[in-house]
XYZ file of C-alpha atoms in Angstrom:
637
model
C 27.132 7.366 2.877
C 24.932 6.937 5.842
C 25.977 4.498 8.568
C 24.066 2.769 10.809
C 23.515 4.482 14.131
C 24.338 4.049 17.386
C 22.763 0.708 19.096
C 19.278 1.502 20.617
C 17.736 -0.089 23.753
C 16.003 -3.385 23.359
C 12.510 -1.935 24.527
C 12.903 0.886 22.045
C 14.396 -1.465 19.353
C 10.951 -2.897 19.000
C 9.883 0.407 17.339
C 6.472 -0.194 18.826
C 5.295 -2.979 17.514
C 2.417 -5.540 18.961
C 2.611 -8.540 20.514
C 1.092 -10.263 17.625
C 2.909 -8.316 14.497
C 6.083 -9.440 16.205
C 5.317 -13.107 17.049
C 4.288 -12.802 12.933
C 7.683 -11.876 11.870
C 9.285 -14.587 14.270
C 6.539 -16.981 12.403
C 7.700 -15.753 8.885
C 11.267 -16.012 9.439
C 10.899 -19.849 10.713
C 8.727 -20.826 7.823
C 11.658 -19.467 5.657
C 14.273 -21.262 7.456
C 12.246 -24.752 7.443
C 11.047 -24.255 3.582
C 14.569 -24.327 2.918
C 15.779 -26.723 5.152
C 13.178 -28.685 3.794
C 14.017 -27.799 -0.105
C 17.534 -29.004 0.880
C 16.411 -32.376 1.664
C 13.829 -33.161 -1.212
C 16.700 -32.115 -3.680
C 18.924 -34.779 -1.900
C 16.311 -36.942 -2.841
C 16.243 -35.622 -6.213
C 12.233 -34.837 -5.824
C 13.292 -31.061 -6.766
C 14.668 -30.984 -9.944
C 17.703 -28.458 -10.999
C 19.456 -25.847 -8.997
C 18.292 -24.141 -5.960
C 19.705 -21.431 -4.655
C 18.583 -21.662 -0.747
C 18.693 -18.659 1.406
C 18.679 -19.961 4.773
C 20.859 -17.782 7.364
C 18.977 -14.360 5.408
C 15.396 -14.687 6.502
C 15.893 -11.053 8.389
C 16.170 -9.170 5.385
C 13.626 -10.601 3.294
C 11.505 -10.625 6.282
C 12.335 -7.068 7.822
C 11.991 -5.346 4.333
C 8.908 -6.356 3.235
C 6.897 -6.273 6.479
C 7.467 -1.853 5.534
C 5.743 -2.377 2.228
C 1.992 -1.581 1.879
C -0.264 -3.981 -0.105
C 0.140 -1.979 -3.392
C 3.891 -2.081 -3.297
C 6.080 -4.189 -5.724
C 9.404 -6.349 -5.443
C 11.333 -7.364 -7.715
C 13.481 -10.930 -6.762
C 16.891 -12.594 -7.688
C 17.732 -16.552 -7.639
C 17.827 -16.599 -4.089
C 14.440 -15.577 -3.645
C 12.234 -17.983 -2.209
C 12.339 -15.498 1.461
C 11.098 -12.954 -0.504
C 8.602 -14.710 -2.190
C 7.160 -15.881 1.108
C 7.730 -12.823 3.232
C 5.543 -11.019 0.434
C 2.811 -13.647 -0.218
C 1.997 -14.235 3.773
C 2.148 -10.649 4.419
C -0.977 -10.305 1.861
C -2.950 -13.386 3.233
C -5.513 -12.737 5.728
C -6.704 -15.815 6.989
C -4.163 -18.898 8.273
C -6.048 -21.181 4.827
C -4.671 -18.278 2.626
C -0.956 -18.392 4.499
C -1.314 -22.248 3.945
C -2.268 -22.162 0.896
C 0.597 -19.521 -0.050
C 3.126 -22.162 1.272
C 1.507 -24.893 -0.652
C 1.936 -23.517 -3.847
C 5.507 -21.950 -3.163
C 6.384 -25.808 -2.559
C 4.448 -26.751 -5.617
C 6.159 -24.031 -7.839
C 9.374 -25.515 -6.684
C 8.901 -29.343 -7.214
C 7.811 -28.256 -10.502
C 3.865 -28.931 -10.042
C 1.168 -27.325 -11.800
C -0.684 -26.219 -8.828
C 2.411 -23.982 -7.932
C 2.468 -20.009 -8.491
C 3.895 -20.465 -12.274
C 2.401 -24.086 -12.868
C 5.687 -25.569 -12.360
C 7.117 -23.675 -15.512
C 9.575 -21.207 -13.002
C 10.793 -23.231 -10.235
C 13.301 -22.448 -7.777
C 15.388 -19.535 -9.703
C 11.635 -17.838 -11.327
C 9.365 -18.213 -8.679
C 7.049 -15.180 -8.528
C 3.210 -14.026 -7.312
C 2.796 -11.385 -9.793
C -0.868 -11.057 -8.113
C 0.600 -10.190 -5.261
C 3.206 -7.959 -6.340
C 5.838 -9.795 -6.156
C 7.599 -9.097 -10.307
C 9.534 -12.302 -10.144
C 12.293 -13.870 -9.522
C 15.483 -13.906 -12.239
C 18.453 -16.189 -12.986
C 20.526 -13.695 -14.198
C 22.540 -11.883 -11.638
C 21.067 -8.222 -11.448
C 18.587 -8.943 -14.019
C 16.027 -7.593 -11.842
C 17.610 -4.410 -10.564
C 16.866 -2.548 -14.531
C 12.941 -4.344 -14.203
C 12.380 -2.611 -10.879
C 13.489 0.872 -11.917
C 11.465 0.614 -14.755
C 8.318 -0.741 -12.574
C 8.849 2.646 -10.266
C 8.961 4.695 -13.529
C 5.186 3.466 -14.220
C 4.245 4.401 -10.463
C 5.526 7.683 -10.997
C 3.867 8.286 -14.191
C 0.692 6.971 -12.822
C 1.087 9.414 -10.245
C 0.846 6.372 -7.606
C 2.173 6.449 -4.284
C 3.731 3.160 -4.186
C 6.946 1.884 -3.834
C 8.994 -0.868 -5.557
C 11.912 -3.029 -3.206
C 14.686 -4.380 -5.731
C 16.590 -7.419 -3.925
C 20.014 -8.363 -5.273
C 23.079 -10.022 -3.782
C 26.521 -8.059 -3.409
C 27.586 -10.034 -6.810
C 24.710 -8.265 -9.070
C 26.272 -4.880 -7.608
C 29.078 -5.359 -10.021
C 27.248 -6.397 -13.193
C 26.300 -3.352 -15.074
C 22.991 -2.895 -14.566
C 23.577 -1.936 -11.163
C 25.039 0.765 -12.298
C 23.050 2.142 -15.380
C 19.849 1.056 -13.384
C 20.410 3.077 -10.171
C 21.878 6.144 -12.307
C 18.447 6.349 -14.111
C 16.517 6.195 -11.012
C 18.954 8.949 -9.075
C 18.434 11.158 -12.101
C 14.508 10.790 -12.408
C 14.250 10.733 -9.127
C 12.282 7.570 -9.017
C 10.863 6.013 -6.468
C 12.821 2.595 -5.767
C 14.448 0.811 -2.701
C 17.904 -1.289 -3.881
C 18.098 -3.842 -1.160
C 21.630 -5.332 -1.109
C 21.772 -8.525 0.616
C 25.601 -8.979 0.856
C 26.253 -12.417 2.052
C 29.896 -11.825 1.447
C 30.556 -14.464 -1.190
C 29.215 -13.786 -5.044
C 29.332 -17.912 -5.200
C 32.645 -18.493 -4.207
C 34.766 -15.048 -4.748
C 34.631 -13.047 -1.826
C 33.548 -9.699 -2.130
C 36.696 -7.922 -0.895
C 38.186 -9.489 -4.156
C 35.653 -8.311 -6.290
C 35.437 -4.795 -4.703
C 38.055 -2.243 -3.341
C 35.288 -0.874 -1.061
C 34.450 -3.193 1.161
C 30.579 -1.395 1.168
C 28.407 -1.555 -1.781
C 26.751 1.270 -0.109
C 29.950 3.480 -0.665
C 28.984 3.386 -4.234
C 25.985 5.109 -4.157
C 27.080 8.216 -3.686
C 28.449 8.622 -7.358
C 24.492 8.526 -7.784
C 23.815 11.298 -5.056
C 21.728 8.951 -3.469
C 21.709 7.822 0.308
C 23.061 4.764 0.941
C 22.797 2.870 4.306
C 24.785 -0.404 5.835
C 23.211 -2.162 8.625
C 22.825 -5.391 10.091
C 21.278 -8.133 7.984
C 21.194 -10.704 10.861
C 19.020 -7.736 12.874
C 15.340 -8.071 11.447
C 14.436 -5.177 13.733
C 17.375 -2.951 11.939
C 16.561 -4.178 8.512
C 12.827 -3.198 9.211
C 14.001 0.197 10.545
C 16.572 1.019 7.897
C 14.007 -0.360 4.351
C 11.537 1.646 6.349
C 13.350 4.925 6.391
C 13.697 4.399 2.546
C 10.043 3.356 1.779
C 8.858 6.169 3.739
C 11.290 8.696 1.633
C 10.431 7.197 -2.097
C 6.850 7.433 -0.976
C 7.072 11.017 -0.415
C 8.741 11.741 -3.551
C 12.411 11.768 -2.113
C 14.045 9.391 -4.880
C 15.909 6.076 -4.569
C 17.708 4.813 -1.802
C 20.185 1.914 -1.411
C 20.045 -0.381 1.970
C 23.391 -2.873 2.192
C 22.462 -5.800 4.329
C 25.308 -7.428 5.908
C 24.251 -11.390 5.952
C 25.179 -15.182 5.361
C 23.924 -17.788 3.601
C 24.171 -21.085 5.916
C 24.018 -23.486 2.664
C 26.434 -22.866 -0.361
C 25.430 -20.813 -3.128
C 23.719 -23.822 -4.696
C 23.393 -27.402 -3.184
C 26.411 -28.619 -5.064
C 28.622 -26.582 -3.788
C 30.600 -27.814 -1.218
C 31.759 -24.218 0.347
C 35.799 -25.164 0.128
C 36.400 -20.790 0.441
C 34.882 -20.787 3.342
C 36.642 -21.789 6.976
C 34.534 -23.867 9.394
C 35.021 -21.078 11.668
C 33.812 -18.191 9.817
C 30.866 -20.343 9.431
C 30.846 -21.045 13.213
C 30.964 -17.670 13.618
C 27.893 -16.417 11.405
C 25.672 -19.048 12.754
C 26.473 -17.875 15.979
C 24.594 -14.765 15.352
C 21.593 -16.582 13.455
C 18.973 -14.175 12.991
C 15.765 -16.585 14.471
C 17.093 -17.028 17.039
C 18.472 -14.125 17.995
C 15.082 -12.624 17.356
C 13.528 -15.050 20.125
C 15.758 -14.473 23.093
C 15.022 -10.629 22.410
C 11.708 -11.274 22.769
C 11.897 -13.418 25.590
C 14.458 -11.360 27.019
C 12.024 -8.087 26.790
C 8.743 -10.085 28.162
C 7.345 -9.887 25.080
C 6.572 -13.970 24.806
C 7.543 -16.725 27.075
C 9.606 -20.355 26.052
C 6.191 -21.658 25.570
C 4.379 -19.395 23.320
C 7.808 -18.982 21.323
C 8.476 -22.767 20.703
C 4.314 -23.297 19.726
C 5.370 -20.586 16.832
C 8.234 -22.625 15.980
C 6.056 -25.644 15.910
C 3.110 -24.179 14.132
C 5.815 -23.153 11.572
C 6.965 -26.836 11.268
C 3.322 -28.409 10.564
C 2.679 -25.601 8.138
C 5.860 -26.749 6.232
C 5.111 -30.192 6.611
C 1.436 -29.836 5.100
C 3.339 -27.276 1.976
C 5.442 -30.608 1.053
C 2.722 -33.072 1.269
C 0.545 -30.902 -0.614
C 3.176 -30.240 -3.286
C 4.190 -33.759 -3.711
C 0.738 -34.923 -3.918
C 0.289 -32.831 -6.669
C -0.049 -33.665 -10.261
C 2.609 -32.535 -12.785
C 2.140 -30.295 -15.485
C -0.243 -31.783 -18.879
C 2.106 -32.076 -21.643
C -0.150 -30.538 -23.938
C -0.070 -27.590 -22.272
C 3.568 -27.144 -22.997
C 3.166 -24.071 -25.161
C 0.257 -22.404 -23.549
C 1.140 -18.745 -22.531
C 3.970 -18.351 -24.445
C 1.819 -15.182 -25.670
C -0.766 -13.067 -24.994
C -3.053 -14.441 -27.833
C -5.637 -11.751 -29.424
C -8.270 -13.128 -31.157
C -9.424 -11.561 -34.547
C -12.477 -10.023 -35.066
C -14.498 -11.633 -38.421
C -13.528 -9.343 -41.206
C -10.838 -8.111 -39.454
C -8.029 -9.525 -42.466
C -10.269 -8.814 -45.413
C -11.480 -5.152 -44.185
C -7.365 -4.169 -43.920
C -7.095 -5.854 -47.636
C -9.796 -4.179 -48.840
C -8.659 -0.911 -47.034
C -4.821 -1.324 -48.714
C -6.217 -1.957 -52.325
C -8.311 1.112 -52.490
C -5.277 3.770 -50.675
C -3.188 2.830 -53.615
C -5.994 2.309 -55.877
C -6.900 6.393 -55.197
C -4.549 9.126 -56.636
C -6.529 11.382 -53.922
C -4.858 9.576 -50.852
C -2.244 11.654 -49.373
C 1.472 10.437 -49.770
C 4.151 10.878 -46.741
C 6.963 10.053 -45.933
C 8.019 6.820 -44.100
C 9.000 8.811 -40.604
C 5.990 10.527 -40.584
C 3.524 7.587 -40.645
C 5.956 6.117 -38.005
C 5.361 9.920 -36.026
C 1.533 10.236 -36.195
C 1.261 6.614 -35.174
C 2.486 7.436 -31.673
C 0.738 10.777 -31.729
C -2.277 9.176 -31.665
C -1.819 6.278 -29.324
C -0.200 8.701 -26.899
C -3.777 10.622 -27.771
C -5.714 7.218 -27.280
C -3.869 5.870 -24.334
C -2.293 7.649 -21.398
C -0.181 4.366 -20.706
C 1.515 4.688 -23.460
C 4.911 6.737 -23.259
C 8.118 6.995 -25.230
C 11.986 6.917 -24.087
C 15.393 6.326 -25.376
C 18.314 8.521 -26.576
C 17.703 11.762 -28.080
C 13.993 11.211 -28.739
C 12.922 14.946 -26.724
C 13.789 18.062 -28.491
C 16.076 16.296 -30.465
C 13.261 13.909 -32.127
C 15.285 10.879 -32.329
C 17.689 9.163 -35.154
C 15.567 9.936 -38.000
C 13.301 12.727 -36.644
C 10.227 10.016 -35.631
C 9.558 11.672 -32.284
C 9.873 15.144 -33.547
C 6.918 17.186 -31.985
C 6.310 14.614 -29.029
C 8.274 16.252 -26.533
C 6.242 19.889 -27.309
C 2.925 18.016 -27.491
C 3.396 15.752 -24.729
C 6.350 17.310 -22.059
C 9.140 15.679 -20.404
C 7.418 13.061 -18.336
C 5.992 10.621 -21.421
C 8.885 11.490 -23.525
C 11.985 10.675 -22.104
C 15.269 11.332 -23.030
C 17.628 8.549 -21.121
C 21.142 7.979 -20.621
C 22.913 5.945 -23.190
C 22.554 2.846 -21.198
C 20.638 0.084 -23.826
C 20.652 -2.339 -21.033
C 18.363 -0.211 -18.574
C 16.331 1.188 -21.711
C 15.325 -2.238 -21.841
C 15.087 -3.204 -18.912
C 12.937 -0.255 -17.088
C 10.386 -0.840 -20.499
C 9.872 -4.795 -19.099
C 9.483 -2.978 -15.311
C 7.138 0.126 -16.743
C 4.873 -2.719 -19.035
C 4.741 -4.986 -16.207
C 3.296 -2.393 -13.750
C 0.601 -1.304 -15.865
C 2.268 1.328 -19.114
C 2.797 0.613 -22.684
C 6.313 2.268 -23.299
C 7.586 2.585 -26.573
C 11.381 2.218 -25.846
C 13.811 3.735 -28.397
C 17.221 1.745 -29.085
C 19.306 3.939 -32.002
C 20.284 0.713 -34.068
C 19.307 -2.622 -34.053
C 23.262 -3.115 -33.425
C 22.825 -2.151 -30.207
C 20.031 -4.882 -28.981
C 22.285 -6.931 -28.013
C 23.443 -4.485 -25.298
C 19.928 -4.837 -24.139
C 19.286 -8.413 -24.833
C 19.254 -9.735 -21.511
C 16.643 -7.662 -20.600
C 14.380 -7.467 -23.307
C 14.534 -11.584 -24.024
C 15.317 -13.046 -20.557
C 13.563 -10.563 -18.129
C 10.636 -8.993 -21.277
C 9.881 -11.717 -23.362
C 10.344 -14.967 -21.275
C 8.518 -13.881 -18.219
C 4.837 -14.800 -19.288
C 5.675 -18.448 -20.065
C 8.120 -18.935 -16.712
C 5.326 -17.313 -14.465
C 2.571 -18.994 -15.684
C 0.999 -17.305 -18.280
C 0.347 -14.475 -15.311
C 1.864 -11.600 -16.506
C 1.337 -8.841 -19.864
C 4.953 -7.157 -21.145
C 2.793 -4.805 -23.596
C 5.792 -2.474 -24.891
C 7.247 -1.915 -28.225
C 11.365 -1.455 -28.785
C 11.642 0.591 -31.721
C 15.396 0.379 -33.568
C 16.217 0.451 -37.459
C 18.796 -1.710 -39.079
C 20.509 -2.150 -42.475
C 22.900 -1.313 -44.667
C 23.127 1.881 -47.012
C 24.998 4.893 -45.018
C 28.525 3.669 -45.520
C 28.316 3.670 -41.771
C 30.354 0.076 -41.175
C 30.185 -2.765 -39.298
C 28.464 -1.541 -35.989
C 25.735 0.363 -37.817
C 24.682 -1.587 -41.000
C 23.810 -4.867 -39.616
C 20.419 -6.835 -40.242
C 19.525 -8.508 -36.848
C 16.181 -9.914 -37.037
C 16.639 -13.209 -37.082
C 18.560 -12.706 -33.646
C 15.432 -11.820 -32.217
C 13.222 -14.369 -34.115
C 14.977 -17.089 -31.792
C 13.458 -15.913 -28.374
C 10.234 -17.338 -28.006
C 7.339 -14.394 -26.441
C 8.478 -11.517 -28.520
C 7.060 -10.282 -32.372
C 9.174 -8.947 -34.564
C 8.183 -6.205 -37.092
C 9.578 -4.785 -39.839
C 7.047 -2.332 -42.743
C 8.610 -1.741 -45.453
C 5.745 0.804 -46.399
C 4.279 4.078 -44.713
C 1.070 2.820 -44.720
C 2.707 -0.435 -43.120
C 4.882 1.532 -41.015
C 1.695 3.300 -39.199
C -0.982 0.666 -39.248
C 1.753 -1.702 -37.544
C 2.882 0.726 -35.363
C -0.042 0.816 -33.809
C -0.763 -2.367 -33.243
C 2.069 -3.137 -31.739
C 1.467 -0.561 -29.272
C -2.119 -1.637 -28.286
C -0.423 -5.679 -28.142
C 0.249 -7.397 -24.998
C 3.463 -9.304 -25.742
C 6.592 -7.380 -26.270
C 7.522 -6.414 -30.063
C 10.688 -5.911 -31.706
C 9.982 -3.156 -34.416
C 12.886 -2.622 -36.553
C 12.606 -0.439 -39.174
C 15.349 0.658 -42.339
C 17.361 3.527 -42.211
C 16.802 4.007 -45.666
C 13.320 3.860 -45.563
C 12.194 6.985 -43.429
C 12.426 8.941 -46.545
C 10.261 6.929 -48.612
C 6.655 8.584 -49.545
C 3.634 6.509 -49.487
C 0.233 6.297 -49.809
C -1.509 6.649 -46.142
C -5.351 7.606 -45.112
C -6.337 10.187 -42.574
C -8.127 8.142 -40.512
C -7.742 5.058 -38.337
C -6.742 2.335 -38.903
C -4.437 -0.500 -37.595
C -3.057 -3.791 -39.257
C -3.015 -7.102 -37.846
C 0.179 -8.754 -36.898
C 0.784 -11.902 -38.742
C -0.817 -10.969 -42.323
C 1.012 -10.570 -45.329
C 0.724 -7.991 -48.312
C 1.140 -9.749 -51.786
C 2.982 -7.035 -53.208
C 2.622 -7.836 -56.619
C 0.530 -11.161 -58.354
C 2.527 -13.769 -60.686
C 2.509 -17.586 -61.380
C 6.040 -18.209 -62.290
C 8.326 -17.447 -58.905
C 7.525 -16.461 -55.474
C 9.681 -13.856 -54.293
C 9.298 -13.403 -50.306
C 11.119 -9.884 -49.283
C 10.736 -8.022 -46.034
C 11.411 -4.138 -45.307
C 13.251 -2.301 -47.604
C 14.324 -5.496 -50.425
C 10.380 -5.367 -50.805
C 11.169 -2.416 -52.906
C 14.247 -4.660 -54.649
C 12.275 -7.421 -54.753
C 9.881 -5.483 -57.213
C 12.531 -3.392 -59.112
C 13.427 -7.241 -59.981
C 10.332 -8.541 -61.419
C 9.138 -5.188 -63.502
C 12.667 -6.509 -65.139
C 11.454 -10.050 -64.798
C 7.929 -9.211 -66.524
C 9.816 -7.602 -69.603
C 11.390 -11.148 -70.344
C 8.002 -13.218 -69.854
C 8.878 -14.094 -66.325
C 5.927 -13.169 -63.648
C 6.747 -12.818 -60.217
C 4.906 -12.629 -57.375
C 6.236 -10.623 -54.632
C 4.897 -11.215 -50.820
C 5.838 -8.895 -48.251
C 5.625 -10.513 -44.561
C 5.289 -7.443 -42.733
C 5.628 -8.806 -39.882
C 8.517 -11.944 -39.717
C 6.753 -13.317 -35.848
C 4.061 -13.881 -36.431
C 4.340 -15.041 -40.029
C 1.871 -15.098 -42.330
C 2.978 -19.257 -43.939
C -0.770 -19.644 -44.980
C -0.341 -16.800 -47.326
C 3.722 -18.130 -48.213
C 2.331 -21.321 -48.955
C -0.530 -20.585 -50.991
C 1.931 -19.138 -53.391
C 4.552 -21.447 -53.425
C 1.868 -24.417 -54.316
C 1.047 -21.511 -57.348
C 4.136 -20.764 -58.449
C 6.683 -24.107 -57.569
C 9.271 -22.074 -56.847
C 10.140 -20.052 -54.009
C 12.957 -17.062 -53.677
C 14.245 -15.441 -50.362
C 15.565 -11.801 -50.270
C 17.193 -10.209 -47.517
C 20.008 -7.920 -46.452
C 20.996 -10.233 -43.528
C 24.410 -12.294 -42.817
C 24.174 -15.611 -45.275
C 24.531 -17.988 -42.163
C 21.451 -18.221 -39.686
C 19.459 -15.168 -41.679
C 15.457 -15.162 -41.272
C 15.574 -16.750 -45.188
């Protein structure tokens, strides 16, 4: 581990820099520390609703890191993130209206307005300018840090040049996706920037009791990856330090981590009344206050006089001032809007259903039409999106050489190399994660997770950071990626392997869930999926990838959301999903024998679901039958 050197001069300190770039970074810094002074008052006065986590006392790191990043770059946020969120947004702006009008909607966002970044719908903990980079913003400590290694997996498969910067606090550095995220991105060498802003406290447990290194930048080396503690109340060190790292991701050297020793002058939310901390550490830390330290260096050095330094201050104060008037001013969001964004919504083309129908009924109409086996269909569907689409690529465990569980990716490692198919570590959490990252920076990946037992591992990041993040920032980001798994009983493989979790993922709103029963269904849906915007949860049967069907040569793709009536009857409706389809219709051959017609709908896919189709059948029939394989209690039917 890397330490920081020896102190430099003053002069040299300034690494350069203009008059005017370093009057800007003063100017950032202040608007920081006055946002949140000012976010402190209006939730005294209960005009900001919920927590806010304020990060007053750390404007040097937010400020320091980012001014390294070129326009293209990416960060990814935590809770505390409003200093990144305006350290990124003013550095894009051009004119003083745009770095106004950045501040007004920051404000907005926060006091839950619909003119702000997200339209009120992310607040204080979600905030994020996805047009400008900035990923968002997460509530769940080191959320982030598995979304950003994932984002600098798409630059390197685009063969971009950019980085990403991942900010966390010393707490997230103990969660595990710390750990799984910065072992992917050591061992593909990706290129990502972990800034650690250790404020000491991971909200009120000191660090030295959650750690027996008292640097999280010792840790890094497990990783063989350079890690780096400096100053956090220095911006000039900070900038030095993140720029060092920038430079070396950019030129293909891999990940580095940058500690940043800080202190957060407010508690780790409003509420809390900072009883673990002494009044003199706190004298102490605010004795070496980053602003204005800053300002006495550069009125020290003759870089700007009292006068010039206290009309940035001022300018800073006005701008803040018009950001809350603006804000409060502004109107709150329509109620009618309430579910808007939730998905990306595709709209059907005319003929679209009927042409699939008509399709189906004349495969299995045809004795000609080939018949394969269920893996198969699932195998050519991704060879020929990963044909179509050079976005899309596939990783999880064992899906190289090895081909995956049930052989589905056998051949796509020979066809298509190491770099879109991509064995990972077992580590479901960053699987999941680095697919939200890789979709959200422009890929498709089609993530592999063994057994649908093991999405919870990964739910976090797949529901929380994947499928949540369109609604919470405003309907302003696409999470197109697919997580493939397979479920159910059979194998005499117990408890941890046989279980039936779809209804799990049926709760979170923004993500589909899947599940063919057929080959044909298997492909068509498959590839759909892929070329959809919103995330999908395709679970398939283990006992299924055996099963030969009818499937045509060509294309062809199924829409999400439409049913396949099985088999026609007027006495019973029978609805059964993925591999009790197959029950389901055992049951009513036996049914027809005794007079009893049954007619057997397939959902295909259980989000969306096809009730127009349910319905129509029930109002038929006047009776209605559910069939799954789930747990009785809380099961899809």
């Amino acid at each position: 581990m890397a330490q920081s050197k020896s102190p430099k001069t003053a002069k040299s300190r300034l690494g350069g820099l203009s008059k005017p770039r370093l009057l800007e970074l003063l100017r950032q810094m202040l608007e920081i520390r006055y946002f949140e002074e000012t976010v402190s008052d209006l939730l005294g006065k209960d005009l900001i609703k919920g927590a806010s986590h304020l990060y007053a006392g750390e404007e040097a790191v937010a400020v320091g890191a980012i001014s390294t990043l070129r326009d293209d770059d990416l960060i990814t946020s935590t809770h505390r993130g409003h200093g990144h969120c305006h350290a990124r947004g003013d550095s894009l702006a051009r004119t003083s209206a745009e770095k106004q009008d950045h501040l007004n909607r920051m404000m907005a966002e926060l006091c839950g307005r619909a003119t702000g970044y997200c339209k009120g719908r992310g607040g204080s903990m979600h905030i994020a300018d996805v047009e400008k980079g900035n990923l968002g913003a997460t509530g769940i400590v080191g959320g982030n840090i598995p979304v950003a290694t994932g984002a600098a997996l798409a630059v390197k498969l685009r063969r971009e040049e950019r980085v990403v910067l991942c900010f966390f606090g010393d707490g997230a550095s103990n969660t595990g996706n710390f750990h799984e995220a910065l072992n992917l991105a050591s061992t593909w060498s990706l290129p990502v920037v972990y800034v650690v802003e250790n404020n000491l406290y991971g909200m009120s447990v000191p660090f030295t009791k959650a750690s027996r290194l008292p640097d999280v930048a010792a840790r890094v080396c497990a990783y063989d990856m350079p890690g780096r503690v400096v100053n956090g109340m220095d911006v000039l060190a900070v900038r030095e330090a993140v720029s060092q790292a920038v430079q070396r991701a950019r030129e293909g050297g891999g990940p580095s981590l940058v500690e940043c020793k800080t202190y957060r002058w407010f508690g780790h939310s409003r509420s809390d009344p900072c009883a673990y901390r002494t009044r003199e550490e706190e004298k102490q830390w605010k004795a070496l206050d980053p602003i204005v330290a800053f300002k006495a260096l550069l009125e020290k050095e003759g870089i700007a006089t009292r006068d010039e330094l206290q009309s940035v201050e001022s300018r800073a104060a006005e701008s803040l001032k018009t950001a809350t008037d603006f804000a409060l001013a502004s109107p709150w969001p329509s109620p009618e809007g309430l579910y808007d964004d939730v998905y990306v919504i595709r709209s059907r083309e005319p003929g679209e259903v009927e042409a699939e129908r008509a399709l189906r009924e004349r495969i299995y109409r045809d004795p000609a039409t080939r018949q394969i086996p269920y893996w198969q269909a699932l195998n050519e569907a991704l060879r020929e999106e990963m044909d179509r689409d050079p976005a899309v690529f596939v990783m999880g465990e064992d899906v190289g050489l090895y081909g995956g569980a049930y052989g589905v990716t056998r051949g796509l490692f020979e066809r298509y190399g190491a770099e879109r198919v991509r064995d990972t570590p077992i580590s479901e959490a960053t699987i999941g994660g680095a697919a939200v990252g890789a979709a959200m920076a422009g890929t498709r990946p089609v993530a592999e997770i063994m057994y649908v037992d093991f999405t919870p591992l990964a739910m976090d990041q797949i529901a929380n950071q994947g499928a949540k993040n369109r609604y919470m920032f405003g309907g302003k980001t696409r999470v197109p990626m697919v997580i493939r798994t397979e479920g159910g009983t059979g194998r005499s493989i117990a408890a941890h392997h046989s279980q039936s979790l779809e209804a799990l993922w049926l709760h979170f709103p923004g993500i589909y869930v899947v599940m063919p029963a057929t080959p044909y269904d298997a492909k068509g849906l498959l590839k759909t999926a892929i070329r959809d915007d919103n995330p999908v949860m395709f679970i398939e049967h283990k006992l299924l990838y055996k099963e030969k069907g009818p499937v045509p040569e060509g294309e062809y793709t199924i829409p999400l959301g439409v049913a396949d009536v099985a088999r026609t009857g007027k006495d019973v409706t029978v609805v059964a999903y993925s591999r009790m389809r197959y029950r389901a219709l055992e049951a009513a051959a036996l049914l027809s024998r005794e007079g009893i017609e049954v007619e057997v709908i397939d959902p295909r896919t259980l989000k969306p679901l096809d009730l127009e189709t349910i319905v129509a059948s029930v109002r038929k029939t006047g009776r209605l039958v559910g069939v799954t394989e789930a747990y009785k209690t809380g099961s899809f039917l």
